[in-house]
CSV table of C-alpha atoms and ligand atoms in Angstrom, one decimal:
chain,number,residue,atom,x,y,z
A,1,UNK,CA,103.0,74.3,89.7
A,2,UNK,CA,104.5,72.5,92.7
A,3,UNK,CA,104.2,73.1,96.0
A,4,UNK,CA,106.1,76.0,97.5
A,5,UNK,CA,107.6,73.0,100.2
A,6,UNK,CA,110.1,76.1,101.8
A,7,UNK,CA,107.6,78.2,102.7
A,8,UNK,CA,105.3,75.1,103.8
A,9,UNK,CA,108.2,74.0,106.4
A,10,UNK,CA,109.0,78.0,107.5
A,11,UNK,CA,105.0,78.0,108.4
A,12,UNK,CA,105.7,74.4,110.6
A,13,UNK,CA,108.6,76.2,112.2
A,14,UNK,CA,106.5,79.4,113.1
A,15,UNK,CA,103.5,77.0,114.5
A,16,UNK,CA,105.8,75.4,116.5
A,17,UNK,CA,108.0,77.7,118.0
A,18,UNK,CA,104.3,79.6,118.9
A,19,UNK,CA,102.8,78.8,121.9
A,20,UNK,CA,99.5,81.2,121.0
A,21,UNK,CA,98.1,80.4,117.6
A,22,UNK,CA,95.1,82.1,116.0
A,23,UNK,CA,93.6,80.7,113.0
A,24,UNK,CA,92.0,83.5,111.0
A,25,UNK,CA,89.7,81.8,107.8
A,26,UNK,CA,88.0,82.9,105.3
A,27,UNK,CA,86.2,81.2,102.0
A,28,UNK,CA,89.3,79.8,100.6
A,29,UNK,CA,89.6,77.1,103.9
A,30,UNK,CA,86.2,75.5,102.3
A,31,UNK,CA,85.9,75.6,99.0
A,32,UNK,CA,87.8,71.9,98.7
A,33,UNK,CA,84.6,71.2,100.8
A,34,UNK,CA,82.6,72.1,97.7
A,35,UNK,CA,81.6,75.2,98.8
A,36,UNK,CA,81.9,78.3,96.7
A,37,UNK,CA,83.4,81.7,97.8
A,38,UNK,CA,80.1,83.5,97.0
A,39,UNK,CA,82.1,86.3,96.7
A,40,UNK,CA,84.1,85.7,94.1
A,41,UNK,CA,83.2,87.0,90.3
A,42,UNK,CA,80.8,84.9,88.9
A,43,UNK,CA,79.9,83.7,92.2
A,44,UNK,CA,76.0,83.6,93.5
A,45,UNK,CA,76.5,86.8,95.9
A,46,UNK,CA,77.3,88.7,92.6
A,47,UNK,CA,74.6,87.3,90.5
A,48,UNK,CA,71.9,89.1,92.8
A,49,UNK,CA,71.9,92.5,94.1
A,50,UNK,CA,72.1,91.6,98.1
A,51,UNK,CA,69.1,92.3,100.4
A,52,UNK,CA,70.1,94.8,102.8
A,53,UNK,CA,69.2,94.4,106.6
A,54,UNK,CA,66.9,97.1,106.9
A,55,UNK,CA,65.1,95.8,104.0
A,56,UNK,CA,64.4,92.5,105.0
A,57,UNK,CA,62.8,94.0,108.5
A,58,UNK,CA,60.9,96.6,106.4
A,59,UNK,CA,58.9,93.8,104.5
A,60,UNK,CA,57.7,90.5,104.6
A,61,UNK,CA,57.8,90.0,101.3
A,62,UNK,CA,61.3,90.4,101.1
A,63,UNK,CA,61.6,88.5,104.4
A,64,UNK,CA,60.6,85.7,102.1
A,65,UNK,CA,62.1,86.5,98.9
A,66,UNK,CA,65.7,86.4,101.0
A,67,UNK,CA,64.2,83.0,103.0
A,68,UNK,CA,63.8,81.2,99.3
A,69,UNK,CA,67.5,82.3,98.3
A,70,UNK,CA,69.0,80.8,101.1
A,71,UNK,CA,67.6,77.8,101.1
A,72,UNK,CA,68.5,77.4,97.5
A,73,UNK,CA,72.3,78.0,98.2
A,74,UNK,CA,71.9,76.0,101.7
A,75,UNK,CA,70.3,73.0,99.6
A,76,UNK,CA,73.6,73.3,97.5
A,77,UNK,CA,76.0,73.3,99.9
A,78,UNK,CA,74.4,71.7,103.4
A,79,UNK,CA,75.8,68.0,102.9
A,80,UNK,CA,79.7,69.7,102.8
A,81,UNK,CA,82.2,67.5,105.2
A,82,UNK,CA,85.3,69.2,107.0
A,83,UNK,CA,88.3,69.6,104.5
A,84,UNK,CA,92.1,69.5,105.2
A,85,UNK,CA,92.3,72.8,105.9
A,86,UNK,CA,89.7,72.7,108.9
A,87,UNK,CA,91.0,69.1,110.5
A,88,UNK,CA,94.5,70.6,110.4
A,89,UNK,CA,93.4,73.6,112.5
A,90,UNK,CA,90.7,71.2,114.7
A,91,UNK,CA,94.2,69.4,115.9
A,92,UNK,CA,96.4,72.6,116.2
A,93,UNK,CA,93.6,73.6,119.0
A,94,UNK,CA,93.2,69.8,120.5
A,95,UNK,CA,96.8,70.2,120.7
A,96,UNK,CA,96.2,73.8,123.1
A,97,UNK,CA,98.6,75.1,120.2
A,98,UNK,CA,95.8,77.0,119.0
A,99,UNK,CA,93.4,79.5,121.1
A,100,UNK,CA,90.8,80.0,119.2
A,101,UNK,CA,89.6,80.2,115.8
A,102,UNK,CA,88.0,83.7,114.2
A,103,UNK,CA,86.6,83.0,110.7
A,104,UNK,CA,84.3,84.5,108.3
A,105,UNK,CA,82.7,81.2,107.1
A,106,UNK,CA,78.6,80.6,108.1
A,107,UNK,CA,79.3,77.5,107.4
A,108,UNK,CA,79.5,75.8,110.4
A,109,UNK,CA,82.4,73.3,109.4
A,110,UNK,CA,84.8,74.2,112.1
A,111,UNK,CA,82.7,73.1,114.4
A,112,UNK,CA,81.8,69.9,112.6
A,113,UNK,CA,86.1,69.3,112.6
A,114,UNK,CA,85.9,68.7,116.1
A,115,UNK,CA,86.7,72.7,117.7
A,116,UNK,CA,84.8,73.3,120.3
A,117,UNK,CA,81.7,76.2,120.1
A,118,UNK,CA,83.4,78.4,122.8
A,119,UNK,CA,86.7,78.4,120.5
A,120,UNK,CA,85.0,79.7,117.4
A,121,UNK,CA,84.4,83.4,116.9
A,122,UNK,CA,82.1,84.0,113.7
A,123,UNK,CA,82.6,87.1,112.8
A,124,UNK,CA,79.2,86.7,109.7
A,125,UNK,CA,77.4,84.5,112.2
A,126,UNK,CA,76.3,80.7,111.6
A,127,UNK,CA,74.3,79.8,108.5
A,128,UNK,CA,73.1,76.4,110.1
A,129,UNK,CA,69.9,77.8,112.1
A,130,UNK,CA,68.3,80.7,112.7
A,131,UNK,CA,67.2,83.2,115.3
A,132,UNK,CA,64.7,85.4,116.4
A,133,UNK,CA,65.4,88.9,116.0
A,134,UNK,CA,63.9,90.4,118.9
A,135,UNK,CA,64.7,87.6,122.0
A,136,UNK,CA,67.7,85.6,120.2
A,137,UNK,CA,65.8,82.2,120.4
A,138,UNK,CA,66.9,79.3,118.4
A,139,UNK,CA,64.8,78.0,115.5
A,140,UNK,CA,65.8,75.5,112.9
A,141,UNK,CA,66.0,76.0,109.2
A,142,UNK,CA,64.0,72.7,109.0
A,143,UNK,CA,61.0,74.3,111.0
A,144,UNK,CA,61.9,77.7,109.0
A,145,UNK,CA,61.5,75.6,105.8
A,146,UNK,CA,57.9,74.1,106.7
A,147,UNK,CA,56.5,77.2,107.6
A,148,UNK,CA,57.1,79.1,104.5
A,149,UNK,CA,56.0,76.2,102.3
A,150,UNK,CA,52.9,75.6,104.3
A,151,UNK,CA,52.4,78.9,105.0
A,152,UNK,CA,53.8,81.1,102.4
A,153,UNK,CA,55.0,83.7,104.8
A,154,UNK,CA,58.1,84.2,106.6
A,155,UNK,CA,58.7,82.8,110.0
A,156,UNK,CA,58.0,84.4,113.4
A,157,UNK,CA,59.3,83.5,116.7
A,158,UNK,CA,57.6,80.3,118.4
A,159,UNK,CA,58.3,82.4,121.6
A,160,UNK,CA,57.6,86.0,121.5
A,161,UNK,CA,56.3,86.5,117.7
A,162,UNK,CA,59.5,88.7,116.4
A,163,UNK,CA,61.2,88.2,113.3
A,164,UNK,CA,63.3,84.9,113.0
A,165,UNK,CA,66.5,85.2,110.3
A,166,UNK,CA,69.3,83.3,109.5
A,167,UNK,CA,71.7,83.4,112.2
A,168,UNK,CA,74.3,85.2,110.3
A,169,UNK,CA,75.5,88.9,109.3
A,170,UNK,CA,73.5,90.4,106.9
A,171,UNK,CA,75.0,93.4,104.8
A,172,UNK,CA,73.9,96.6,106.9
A,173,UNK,CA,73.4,94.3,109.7
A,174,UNK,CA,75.7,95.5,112.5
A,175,UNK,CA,78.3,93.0,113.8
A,176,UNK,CA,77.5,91.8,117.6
A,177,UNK,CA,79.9,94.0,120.1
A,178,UNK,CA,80.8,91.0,121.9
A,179,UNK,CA,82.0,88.8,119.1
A,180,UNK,CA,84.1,91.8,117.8
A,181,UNK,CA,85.8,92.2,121.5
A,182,UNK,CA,86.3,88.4,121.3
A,183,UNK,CA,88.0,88.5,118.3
A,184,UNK,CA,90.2,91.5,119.0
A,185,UNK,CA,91.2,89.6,122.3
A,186,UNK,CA,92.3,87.2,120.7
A,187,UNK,CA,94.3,88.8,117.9
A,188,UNK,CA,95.9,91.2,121.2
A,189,UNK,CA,97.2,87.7,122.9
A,190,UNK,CA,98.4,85.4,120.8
A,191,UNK,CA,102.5,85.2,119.0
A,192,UNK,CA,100.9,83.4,115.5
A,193,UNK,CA,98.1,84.8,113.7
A,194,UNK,CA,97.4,82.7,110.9
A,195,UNK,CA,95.4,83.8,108.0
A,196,UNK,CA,93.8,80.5,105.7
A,197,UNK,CA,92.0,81.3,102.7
A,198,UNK,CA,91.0,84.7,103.2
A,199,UNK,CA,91.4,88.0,100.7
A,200,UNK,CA,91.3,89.9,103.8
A,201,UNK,CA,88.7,92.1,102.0
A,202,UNK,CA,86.1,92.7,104.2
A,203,UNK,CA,86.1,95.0,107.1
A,204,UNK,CA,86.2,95.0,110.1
A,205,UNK,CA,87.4,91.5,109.9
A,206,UNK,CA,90.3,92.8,107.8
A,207,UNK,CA,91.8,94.9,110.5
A,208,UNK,CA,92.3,91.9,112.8
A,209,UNK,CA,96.1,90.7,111.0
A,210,UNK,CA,97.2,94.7,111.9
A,211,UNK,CA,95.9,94.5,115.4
A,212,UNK,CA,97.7,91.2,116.4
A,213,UNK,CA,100.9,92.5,114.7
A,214,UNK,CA,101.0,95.7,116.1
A,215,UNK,CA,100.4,93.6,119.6
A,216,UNK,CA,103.6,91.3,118.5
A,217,UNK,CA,102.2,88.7,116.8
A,218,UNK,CA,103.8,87.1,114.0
A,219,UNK,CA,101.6,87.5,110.8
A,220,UNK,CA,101.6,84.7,108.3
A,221,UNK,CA,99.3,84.6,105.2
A,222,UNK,CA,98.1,81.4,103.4
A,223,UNK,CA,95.9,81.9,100.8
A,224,UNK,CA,95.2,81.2,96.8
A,225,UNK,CA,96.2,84.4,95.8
A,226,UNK,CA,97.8,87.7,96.9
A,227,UNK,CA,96.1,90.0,99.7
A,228,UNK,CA,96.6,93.4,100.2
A,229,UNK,CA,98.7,92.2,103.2
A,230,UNK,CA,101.7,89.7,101.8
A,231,UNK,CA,104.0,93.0,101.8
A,232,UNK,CA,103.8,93.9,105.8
A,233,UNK,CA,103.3,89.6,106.6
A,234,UNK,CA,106.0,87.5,108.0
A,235,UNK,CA,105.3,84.8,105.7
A,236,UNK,CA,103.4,84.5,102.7
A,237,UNK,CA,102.3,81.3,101.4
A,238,UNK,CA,100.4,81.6,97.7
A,239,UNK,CA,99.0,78.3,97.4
A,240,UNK,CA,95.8,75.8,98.4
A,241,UNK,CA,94.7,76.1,101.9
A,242,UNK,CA,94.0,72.6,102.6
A,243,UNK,CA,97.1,71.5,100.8
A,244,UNK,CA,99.5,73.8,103.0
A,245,UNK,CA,98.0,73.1,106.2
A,246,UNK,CA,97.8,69.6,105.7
A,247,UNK,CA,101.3,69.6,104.9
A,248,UNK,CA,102.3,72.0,107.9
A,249,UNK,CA,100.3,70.5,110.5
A,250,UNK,CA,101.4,66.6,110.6
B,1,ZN,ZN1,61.5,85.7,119.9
């Protein structure tokens, strides 16, 4: 297959006759970085039946059954770089072309492009340290790490005792208000919302393409394969995210 090099130059047009962008990402923007969509069939998050939120605070055993899982797909993945897809989007924001970034990736990669924190709305949190449940203090996974293999128990906050998790979205966990407005003012204010590498699956997340379009944003789509959005999209681009942006953005 070659590369669909119309639709590539329509998406440079769009980006530059935009004065707002907002990149929306998803899996697809990182798995050139050698990180698997866990989603996808066959992938790990299929393999196991998902610990639930309420689970993991009801016990510590599961506390450090879900601990030991994540540190076997963090040891996997933790030495991933930045692919073409994030350094395309790090410049579009350099650039003040781009607002902000909202993405459903934990894996901290955006930041590692070069985007600064404040311009990055995680919508699953950050997989790359962890947090204390009860009074939001920082821990590392490092310090996590050494406490179950010395101790054999799941951490507890060096501060106030509580339960210290992952700093990401658990399934049943609720999402943080604040992030959510964040991310729905972004989609209300800005004329490009640009979807990389995301099935647009997953709600809420999913509703933010309809809320920036119904505000007057221009919606384009660049992923892998077909979403359940290409028919109401501006511009649908069915190939690599890395490849397209990289090609785009220049
Ligand atoms: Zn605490």
């Amino acid at each position: 297959m070659k590369a669909p090099t119309n639709e590539i130059a329509k998406l440079a047009c769009l980006i530059e006759a935009s004065e707002t962008v907002v990149a929306f990402t998803g899996a697809g923007i990182s798995t050139e970085c050698g990180i698997p969509d866990f989603r996808s069939p066959g992938g790990l998050w299929t393999k196991y039946k998902p610990i639930e939120f309420s689970e993991f605070l009801a016990s510590p055993e599961t506390r450090l059954e879900a601990w030991r899982r994540y540190f076997k797909l963090y040891d996997e993945v933790c030495g991933a770089r930045p692919g073409r897809g994030h350094r395309a989007i790090a410049q579009l924001v350099r650039r003040g072309k781009a607002s902000c970034v909202i993405t459903q990736n934990i894996d901290n990669l955006h930041q590692e492009s070069g985007v600064p924190v404040e311009k990055i709305i995680e919508l699953h949190g950050n997989g790359s340290f962890a947090k204390c449940l009860s009074c939001g203090k920082r821990h590392e996974l490092d310090w996590a790490r050494h406490e179950i293999e010395h101790f054999g128990r799941p951490p507890r906050c060096i501060g106030c005792g509580g339960i210290v998790k992952t700093a990401t979205i658990s399934f049943g966990q609720p999402m943080p208000e604040d992030v959510m407005a964040k991310a729905h003012g972004a989609a209300e204010s800005c004329q490009l919302f640009l979807v990389v590498g995301s099935s647009l699956k997953v709600y809420p997340a999913a509703t933010l393409p309809l809320l920036a379009q119904r505000w007057g944003a221009v919606l384009a789509i660049v992923n892998n394969e077909p979403t359940d959005f290409d028919e109401m999209a501006d511009l649908v681009i069915n190939w690599d995210a890395g490849d397209t942006l990289s090609r785009a953005v220049v």
